[in-house]
CSV table of C-alpha atoms and ligand atoms in Angstrom, one decimal:
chain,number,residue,atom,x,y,z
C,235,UNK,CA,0.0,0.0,0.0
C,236,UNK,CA,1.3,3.0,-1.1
C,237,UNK,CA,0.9,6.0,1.8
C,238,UNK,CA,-0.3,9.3,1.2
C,239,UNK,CA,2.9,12.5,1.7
C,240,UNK,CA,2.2,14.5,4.7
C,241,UNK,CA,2.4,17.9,4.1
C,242,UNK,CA,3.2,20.6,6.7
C,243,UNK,CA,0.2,22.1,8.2
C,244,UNK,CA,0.5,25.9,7.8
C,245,UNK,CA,-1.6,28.6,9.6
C,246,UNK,CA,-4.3,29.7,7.4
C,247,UNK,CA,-4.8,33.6,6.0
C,248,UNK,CA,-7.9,35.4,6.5
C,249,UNK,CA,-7.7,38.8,4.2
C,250,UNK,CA,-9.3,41.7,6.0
C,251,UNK,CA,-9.2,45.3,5.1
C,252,UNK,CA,-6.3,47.3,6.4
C,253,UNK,CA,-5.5,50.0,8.9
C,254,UNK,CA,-2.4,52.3,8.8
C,255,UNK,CA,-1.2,53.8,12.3
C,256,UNK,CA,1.2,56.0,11.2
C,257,UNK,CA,3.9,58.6,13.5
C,258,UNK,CA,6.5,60.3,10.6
C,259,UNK,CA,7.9,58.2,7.9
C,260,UNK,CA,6.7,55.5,9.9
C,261,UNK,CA,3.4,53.4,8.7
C,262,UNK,CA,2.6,50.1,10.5
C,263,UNK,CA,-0.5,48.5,8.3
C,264,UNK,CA,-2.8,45.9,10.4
C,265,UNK,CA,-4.5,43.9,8.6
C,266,UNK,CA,-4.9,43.3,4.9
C,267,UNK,CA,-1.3,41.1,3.5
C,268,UNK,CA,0.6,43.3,6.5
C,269,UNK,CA,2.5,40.9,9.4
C,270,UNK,CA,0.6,39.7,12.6
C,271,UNK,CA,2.0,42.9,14.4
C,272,UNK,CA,3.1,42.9,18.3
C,273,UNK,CA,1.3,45.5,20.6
C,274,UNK,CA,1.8,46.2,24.1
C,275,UNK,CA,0.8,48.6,26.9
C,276,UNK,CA,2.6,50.9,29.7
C,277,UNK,CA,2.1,50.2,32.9
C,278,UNK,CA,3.3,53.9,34.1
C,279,UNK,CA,1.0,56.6,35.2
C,280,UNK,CA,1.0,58.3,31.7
C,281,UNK,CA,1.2,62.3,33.8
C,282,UNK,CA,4.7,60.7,34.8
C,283,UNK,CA,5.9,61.8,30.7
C,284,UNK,CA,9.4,60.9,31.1
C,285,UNK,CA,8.7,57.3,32.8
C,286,UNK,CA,6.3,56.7,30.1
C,287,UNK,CA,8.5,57.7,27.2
C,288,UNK,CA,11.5,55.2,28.9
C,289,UNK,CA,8.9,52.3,29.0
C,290,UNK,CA,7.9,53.2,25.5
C,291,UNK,CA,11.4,52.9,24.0
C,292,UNK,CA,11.7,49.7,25.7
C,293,UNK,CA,8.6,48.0,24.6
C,294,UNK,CA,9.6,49.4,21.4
C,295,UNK,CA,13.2,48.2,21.6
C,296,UNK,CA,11.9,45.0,22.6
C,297,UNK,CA,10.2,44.5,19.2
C,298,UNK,CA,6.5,45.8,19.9
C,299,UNK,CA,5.4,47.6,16.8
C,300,UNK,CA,2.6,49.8,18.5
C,301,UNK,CA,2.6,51.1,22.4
C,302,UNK,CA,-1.0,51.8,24.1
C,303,UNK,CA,-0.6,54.3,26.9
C,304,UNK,CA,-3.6,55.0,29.2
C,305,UNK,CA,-4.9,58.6,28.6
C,306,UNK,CA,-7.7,58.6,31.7
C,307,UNK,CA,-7.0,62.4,32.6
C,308,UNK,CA,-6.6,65.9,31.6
C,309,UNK,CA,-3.4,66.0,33.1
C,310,UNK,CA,-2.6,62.8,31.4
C,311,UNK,CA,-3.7,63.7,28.0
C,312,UNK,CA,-1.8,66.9,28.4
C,313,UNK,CA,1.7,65.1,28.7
C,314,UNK,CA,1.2,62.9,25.4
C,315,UNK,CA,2.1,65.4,23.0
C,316,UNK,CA,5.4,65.9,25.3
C,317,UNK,CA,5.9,62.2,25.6
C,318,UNK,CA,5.6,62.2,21.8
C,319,UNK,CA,8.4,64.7,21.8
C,320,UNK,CA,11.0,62.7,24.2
C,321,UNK,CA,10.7,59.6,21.9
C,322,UNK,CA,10.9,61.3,18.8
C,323,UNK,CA,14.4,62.9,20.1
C,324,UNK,CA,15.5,59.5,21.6
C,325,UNK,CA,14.5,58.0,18.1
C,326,UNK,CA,11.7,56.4,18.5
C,327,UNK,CA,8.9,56.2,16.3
C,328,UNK,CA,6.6,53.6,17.5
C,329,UNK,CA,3.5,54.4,17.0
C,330,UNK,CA,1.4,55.4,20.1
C,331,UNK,CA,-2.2,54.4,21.1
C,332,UNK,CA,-4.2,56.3,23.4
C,333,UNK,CA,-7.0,54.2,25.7
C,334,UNK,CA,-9.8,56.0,26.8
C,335,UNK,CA,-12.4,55.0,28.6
C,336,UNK,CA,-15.8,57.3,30.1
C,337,UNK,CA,-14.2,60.8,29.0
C,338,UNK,CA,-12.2,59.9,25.9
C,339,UNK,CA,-14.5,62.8,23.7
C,340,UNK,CA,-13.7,65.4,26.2
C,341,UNK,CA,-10.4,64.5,25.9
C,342,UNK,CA,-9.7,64.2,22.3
C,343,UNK,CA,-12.0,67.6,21.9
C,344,UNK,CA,-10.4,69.6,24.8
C,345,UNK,CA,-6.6,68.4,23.5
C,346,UNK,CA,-6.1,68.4,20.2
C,347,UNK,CA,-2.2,68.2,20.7
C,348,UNK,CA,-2.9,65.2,22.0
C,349,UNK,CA,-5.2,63.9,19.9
C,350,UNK,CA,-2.6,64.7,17.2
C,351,UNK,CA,0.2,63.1,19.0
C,352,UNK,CA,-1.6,59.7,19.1
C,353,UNK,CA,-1.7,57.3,16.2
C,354,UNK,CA,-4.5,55.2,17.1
C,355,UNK,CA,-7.4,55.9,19.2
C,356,UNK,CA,-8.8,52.6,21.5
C,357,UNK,CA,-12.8,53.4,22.2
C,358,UNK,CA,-14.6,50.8,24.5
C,359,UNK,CA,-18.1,50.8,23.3
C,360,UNK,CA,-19.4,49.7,27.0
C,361,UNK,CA,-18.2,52.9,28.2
C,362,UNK,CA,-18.7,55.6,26.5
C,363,UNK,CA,-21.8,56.6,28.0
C,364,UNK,CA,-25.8,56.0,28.8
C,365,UNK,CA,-28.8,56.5,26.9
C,366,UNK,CA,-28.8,59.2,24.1
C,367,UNK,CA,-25.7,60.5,25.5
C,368,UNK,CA,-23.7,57.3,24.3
C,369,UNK,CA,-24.0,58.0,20.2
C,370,UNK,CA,-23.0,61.8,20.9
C,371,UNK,CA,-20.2,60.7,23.0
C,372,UNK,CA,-19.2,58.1,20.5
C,373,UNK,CA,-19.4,60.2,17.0
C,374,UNK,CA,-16.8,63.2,19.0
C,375,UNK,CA,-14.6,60.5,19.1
C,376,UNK,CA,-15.2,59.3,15.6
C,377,UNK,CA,-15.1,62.6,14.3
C,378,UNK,CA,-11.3,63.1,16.3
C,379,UNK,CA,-10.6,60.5,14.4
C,380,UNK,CA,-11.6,61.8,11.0
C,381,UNK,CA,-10.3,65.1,11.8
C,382,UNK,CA,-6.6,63.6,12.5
C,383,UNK,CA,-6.8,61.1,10.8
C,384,UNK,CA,-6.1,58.1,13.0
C,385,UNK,CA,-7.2,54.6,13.0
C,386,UNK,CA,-9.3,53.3,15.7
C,387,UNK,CA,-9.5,50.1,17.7
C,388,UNK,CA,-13.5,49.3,18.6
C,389,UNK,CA,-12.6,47.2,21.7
C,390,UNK,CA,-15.2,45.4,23.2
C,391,UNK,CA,-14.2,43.7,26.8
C,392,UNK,CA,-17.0,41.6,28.4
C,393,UNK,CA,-15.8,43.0,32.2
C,394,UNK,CA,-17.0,46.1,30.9
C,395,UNK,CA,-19.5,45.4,28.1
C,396,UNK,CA,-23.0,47.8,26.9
C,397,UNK,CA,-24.7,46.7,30.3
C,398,UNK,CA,-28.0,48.3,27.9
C,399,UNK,CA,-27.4,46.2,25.0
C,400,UNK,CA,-26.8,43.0,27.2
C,401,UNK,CA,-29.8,43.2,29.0
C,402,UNK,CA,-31.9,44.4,25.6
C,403,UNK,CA,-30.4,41.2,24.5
C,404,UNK,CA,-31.1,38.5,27.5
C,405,UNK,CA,-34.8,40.2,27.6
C,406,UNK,CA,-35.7,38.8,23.7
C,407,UNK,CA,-33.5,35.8,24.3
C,408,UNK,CA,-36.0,35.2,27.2
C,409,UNK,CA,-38.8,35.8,24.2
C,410,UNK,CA,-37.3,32.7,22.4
C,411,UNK,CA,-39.1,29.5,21.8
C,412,UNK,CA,-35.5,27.8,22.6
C,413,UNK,CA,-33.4,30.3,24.7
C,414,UNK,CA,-30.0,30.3,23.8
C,415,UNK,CA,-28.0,29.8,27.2
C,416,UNK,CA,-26.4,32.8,29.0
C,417,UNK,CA,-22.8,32.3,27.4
C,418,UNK,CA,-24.3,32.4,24.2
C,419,UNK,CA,-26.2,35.5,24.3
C,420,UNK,CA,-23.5,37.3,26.5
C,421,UNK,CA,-20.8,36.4,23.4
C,422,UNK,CA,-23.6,37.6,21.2
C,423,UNK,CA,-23.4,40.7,23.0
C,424,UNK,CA,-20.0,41.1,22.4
C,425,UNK,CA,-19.6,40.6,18.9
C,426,UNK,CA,-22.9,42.9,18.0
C,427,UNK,CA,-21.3,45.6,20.1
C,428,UNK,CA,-18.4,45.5,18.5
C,429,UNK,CA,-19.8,44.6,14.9
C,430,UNK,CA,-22.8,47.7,15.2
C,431,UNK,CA,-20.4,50.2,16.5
C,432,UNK,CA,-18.2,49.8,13.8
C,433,UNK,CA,-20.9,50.2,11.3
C,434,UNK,CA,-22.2,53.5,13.3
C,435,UNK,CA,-18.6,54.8,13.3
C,436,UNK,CA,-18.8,54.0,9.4
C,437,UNK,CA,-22.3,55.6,9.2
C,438,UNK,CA,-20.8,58.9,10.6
C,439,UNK,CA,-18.1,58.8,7.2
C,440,UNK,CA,-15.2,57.0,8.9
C,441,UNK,CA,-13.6,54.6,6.5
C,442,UNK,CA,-14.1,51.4,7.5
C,443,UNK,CA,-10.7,50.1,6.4
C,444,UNK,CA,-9.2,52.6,9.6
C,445,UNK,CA,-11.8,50.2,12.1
C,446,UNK,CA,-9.7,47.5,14.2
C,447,UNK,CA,-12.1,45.6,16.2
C,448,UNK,CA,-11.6,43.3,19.6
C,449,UNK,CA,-13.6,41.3,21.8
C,450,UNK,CA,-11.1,40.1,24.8
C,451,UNK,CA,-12.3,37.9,27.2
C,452,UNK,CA,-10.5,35.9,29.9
C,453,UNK,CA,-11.4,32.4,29.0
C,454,UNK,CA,-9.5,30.7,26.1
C,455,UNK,CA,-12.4,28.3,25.3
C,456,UNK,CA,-14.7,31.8,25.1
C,457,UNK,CA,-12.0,33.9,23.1
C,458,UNK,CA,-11.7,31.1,20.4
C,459,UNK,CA,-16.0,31.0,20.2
C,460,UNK,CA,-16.2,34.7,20.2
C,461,UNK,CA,-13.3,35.4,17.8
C,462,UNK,CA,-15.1,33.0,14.8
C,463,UNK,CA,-17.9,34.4,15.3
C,464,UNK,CA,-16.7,37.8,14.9
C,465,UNK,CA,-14.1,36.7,12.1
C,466,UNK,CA,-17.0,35.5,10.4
C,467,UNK,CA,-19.4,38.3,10.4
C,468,UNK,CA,-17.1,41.1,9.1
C,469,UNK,CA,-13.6,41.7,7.4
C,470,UNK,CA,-12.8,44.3,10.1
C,471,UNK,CA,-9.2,43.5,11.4
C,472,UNK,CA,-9.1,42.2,14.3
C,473,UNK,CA,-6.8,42.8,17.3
C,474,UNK,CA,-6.3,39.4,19.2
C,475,UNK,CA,-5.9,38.9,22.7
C,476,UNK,CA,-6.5,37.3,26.1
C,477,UNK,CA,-7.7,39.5,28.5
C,478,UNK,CA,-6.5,39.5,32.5
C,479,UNK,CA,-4.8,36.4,31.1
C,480,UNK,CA,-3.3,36.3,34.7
C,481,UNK,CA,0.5,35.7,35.6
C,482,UNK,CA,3.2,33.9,35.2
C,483,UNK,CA,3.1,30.4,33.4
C,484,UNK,CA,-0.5,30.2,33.6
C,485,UNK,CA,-0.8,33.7,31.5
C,486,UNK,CA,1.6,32.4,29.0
C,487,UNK,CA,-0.1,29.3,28.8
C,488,UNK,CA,-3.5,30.4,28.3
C,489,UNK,CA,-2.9,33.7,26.1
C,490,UNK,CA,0.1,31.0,24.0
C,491,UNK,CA,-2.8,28.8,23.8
C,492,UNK,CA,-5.9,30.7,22.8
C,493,UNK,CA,-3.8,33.3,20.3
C,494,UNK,CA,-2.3,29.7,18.9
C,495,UNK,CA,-6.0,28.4,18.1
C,496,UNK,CA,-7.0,31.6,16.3
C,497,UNK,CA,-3.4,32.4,14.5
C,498,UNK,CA,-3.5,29.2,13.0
C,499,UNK,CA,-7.0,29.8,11.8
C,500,UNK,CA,-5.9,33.3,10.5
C,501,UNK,CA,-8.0,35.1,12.7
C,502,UNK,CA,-5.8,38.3,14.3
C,503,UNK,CA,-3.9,40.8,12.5
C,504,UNK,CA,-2.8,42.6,15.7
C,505,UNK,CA,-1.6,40.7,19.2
C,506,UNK,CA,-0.8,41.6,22.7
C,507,UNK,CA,0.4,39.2,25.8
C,508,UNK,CA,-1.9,40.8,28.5
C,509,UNK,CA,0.4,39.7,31.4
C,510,UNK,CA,0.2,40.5,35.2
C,511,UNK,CA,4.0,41.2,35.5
C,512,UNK,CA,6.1,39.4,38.8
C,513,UNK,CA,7.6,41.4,40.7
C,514,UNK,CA,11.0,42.6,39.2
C,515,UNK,CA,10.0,40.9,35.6
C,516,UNK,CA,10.7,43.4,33.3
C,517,UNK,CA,7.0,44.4,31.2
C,518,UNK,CA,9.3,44.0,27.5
C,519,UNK,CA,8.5,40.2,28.6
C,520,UNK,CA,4.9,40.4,27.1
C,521,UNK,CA,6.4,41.2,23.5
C,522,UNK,CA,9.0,38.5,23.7
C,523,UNK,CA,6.0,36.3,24.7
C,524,UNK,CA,3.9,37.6,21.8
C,525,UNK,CA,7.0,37.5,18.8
C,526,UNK,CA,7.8,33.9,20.7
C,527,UNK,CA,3.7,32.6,19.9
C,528,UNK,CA,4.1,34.3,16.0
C,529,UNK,CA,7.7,32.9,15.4
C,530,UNK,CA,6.6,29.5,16.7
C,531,UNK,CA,4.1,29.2,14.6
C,532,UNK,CA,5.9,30.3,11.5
C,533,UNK,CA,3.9,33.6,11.0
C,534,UNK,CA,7.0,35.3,11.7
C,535,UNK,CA,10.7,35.7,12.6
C,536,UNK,CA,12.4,37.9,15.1
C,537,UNK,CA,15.1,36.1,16.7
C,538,UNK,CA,17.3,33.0,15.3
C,539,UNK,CA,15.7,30.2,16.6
C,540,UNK,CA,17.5,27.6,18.8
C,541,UNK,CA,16.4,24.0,19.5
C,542,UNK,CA,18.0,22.6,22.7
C,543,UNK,CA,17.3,19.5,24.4
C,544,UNK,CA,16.0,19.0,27.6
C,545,UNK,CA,18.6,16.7,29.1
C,546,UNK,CA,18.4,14.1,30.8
C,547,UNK,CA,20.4,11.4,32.9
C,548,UNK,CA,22.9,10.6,30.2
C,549,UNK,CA,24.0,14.6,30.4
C,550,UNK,CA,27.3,14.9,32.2
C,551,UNK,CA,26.9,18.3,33.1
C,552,UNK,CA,24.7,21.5,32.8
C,553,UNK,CA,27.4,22.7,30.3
C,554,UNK,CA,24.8,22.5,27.5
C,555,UNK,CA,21.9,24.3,29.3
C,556,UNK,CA,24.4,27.1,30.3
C,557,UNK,CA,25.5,26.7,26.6
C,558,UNK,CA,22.4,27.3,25.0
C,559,UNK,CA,20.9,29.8,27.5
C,560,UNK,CA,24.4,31.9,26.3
C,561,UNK,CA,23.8,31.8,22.9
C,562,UNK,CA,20.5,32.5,23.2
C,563,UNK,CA,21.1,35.5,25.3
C,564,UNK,CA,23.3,36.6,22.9
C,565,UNK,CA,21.5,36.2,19.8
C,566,UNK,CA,18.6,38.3,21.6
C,567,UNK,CA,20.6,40.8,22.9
C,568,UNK,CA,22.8,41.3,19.4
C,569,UNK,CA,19.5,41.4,17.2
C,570,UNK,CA,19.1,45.0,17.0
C,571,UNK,CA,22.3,45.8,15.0
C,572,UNK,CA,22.6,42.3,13.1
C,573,UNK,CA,19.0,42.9,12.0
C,574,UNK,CA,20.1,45.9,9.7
C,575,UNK,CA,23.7,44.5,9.0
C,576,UNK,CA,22.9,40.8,8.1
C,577,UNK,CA,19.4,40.5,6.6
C,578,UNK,CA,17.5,37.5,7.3
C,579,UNK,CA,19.9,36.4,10.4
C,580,UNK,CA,16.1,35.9,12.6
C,581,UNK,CA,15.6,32.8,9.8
C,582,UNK,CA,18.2,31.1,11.1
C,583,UNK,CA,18.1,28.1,13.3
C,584,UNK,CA,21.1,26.9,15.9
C,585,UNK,CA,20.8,23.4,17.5
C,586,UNK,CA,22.3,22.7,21.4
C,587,UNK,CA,22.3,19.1,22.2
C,588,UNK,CA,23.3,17.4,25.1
C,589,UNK,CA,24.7,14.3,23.7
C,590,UNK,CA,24.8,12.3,20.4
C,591,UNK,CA,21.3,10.1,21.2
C,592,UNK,CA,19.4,13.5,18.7
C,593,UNK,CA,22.3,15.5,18.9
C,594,UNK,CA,24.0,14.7,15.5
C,595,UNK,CA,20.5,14.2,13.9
C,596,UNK,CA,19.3,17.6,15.4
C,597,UNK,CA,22.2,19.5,14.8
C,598,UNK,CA,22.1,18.5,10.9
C,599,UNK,CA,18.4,19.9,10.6
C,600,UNK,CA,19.8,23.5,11.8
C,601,UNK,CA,21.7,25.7,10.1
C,602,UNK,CA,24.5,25.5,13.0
C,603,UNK,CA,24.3,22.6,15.4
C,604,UNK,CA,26.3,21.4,18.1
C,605,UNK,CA,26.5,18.0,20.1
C,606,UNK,CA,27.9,18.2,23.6
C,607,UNK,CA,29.6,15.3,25.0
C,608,UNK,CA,27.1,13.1,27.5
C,609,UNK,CA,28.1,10.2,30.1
C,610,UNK,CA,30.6,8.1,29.2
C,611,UNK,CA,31.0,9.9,25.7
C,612,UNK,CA,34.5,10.8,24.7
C,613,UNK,CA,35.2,14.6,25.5
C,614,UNK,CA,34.2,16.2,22.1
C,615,UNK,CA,31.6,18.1,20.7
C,616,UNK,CA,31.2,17.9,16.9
C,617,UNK,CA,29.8,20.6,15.5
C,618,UNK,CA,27.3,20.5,12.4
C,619,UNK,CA,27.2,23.3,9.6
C,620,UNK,CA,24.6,23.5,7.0
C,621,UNK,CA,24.4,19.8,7.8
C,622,UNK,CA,27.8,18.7,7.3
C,623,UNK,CA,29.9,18.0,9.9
C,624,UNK,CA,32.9,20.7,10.1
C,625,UNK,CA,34.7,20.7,13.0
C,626,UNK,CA,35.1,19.0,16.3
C,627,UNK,CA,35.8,21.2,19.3
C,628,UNK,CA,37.1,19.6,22.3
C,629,UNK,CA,39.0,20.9,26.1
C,630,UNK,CA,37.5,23.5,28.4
C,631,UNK,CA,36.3,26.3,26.3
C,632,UNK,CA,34.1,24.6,24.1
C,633,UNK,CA,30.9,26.9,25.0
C,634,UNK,CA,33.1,30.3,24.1
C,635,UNK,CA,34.4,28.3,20.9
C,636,UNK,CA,30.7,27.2,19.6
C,637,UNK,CA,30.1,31.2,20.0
C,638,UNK,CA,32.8,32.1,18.1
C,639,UNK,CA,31.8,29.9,15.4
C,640,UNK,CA,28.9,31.0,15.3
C,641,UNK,CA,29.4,34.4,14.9
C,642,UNK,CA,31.6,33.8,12.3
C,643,UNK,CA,28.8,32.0,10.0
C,644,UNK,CA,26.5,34.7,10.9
C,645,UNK,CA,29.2,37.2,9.3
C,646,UNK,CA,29.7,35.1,6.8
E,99,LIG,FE1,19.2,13.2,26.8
E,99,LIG,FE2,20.9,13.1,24.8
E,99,LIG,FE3,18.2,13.3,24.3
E,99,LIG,FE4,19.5,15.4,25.3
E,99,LIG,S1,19.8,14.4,23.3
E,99,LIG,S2,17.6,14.6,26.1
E,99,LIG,S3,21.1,14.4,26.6
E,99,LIG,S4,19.3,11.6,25.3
């Protein structure tokens, strides 16, 4: 019997339309054939400029292609176009996004410097007001929009959704012959609010290629129901992402998880890591999360990739973990500059084994591979280039050797 080739599976594409957030020469396209872009979000009090310009280089810096920074004040809205100013002289022109939340048309009305200064406006539908205030409220900040013209991320959260539009909704679902259960109408909340905002804000003249539309919820299981559903019902590009995904490993899990499901479905044009950070865990760990989940699934590349096993008994020593943790480090760290001097370095892959059980075969697969000696091994470490085996290092320095060589192919 003759078996059928397996082919690689390969996330699917969903084409939406496409939003442009633009600061200066710089335009960052969601949406549409552009990259699944990285996003994150200061945690600093946004009043405090020069803290919030710092953590914006470094989320920047760190590879997030858009910042969100809260603007909940007057006094907060009245340092962006200053914060704007301090990256622009350090360099930096990541594109900013201003949240706002129960007074975001004041503010965009009252401070047009800031509404200037900000690339992207984020609107929560759930709170921009009651009654017949609500559409006022919402078409002043459709209209700053317009007038500057930004892009705008519709972002529907269901810890804060249209409290007047769920219960609208749970009162005819209580109509129905055959009620739909609470879940159900509560993520049919979420997507209409998001879905008929959009189509209000496009009703007012906004073009609807500048709408970016989320739904976060906390629950993978939900976020993967809701996100179909929504992928389905418009061509809006979607911002992805797991909200209070919680901290630690079971933040990375869930929000790895859940963005994994719908990437590989080719639903999300736009993600961010929602993580509660540790204490003293740097907030650029979000973004390395977030380029981790696209590189892994082949979307994209940031950073040469490097397999390591995970050792085991027949390991003689951590040498390899340290080994690989170094290079690593290093090939993280160096990115920045090699990324304009040697295009397409982030392709490459490096393998770090710990003995020659998968090391040889591992090491032949990558572009650069290495084999550490494990127990009762003789003391050398052949090392594997472009699948042949080159060289075989051997004594104490082997780690600061394997570097070297490497660096050498990259220049090469
Ligand atoms: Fe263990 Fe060798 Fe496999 Fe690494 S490659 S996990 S050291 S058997």
């Amino acid at each position: 019997q003759e078996s059928l080739p397996v082919a690689a599976a390969s996330p699917l594409s969903r084409r939406t339309r496409q939003a442009r957030a633009v600061w200066g020469s710089n335009v960052v396209t969601i949406g549409g054939d552009a990259p699944v872009r990285i996003q994150s979000m200061t945690n600093t009090d946004t009043q405090e400029a020069v803290a919030t310009a710092i953590q914006v280089k470094e989320l920047a810096l760190a590879g997030s292609e858009l910042v969100r920074i809260t603007v909940n004040t007057p006094e907060a809205a009245a340092q962006v176009p200053y914060i704007r100013e301090q990256l622009d002289r350090m360099g930096i022109d990541v594109p900013l996004v201003g949240d706002f939340h129960y007074n975001g048309h004041r503010l965009l009305t009252e401070f047009p410097d800031c509404a200037q200064a900000l690339s992207k406006y984020r609107i929560n539908p759930g709170n921009v007001g009651k009654g017949e205030k609500r559409d006022r409220q919402f078409a002043q900040m459709i209209e700053a929009a317009m007038r500057w013209d930004k892009c705008v991320r519709i972002g529907v959260n269901w810890g804060s959704l249209d409290q007047e539009l769920l219960a609208q909704m749970m009162d005819e679902n209580s109509r129905r012959a055959d009620p739909w259960d609470a879940k159900a109408v509560m993520y049919e909340a979420l997507v209409t609010s998001a879905i008929e905002s959009a189509r209000q804000a496009e009703s007012l003249g906004m073009d609807g290629s500048q709408i970016i539309l989320s739904c976060k919820v906390s629950g993978v299981q939900d976020l993967v129901s809701v996100y179909r559903e929504l992928a389905r019902r418009c061509d809006y590009a979607l911002h992805l992402g797991l909200t209070e995904a919680g901290m630690g490993t079971k933040g990375t899990v869930a929000s790895s998880v859940a963005m994994g499901l719908l990437l590989q479905e080719g639903i999300g044009d736009t993600i961010r890591v929602s993580l509660t950070p540790q204490p003293g865990e740097p907030r650029t760990q979000e973004v390395v999360i977030a380029a981790e989940i696209l590189q892994s699934l082949g979307l994209r590349s940031f950073v040469p990739s490097v397999t390591a096993c995970p050792g085991c008994g027949r390991t003689t020593s951590t040498t390899f973990q340290e080994l690989a943790k170094q290079i690593d480090d290093h090939l993280r760290s160096s990115m920045p500059v090699w990324r304009a001097k040697y295009p397409g370095v982030e392709t490459m892959k490096l393998a770090v084994m710990g003995c020659i059980v998968n090391g040889p075969g591992e090491s032949k697969h990558a572009d650069i591979g290495i084999s550490l000696p494990g127990t009762g091994e003789a003391p050398a470490a052949p090392v594997f280039i472009d699948g042949q085996k080159a060289m075989t290092l051997r004594g104490d320095n082997i780690a600061r050797d394997f570097q070297r060589i490497v660096e050498e192919y990259i220049e090469k």
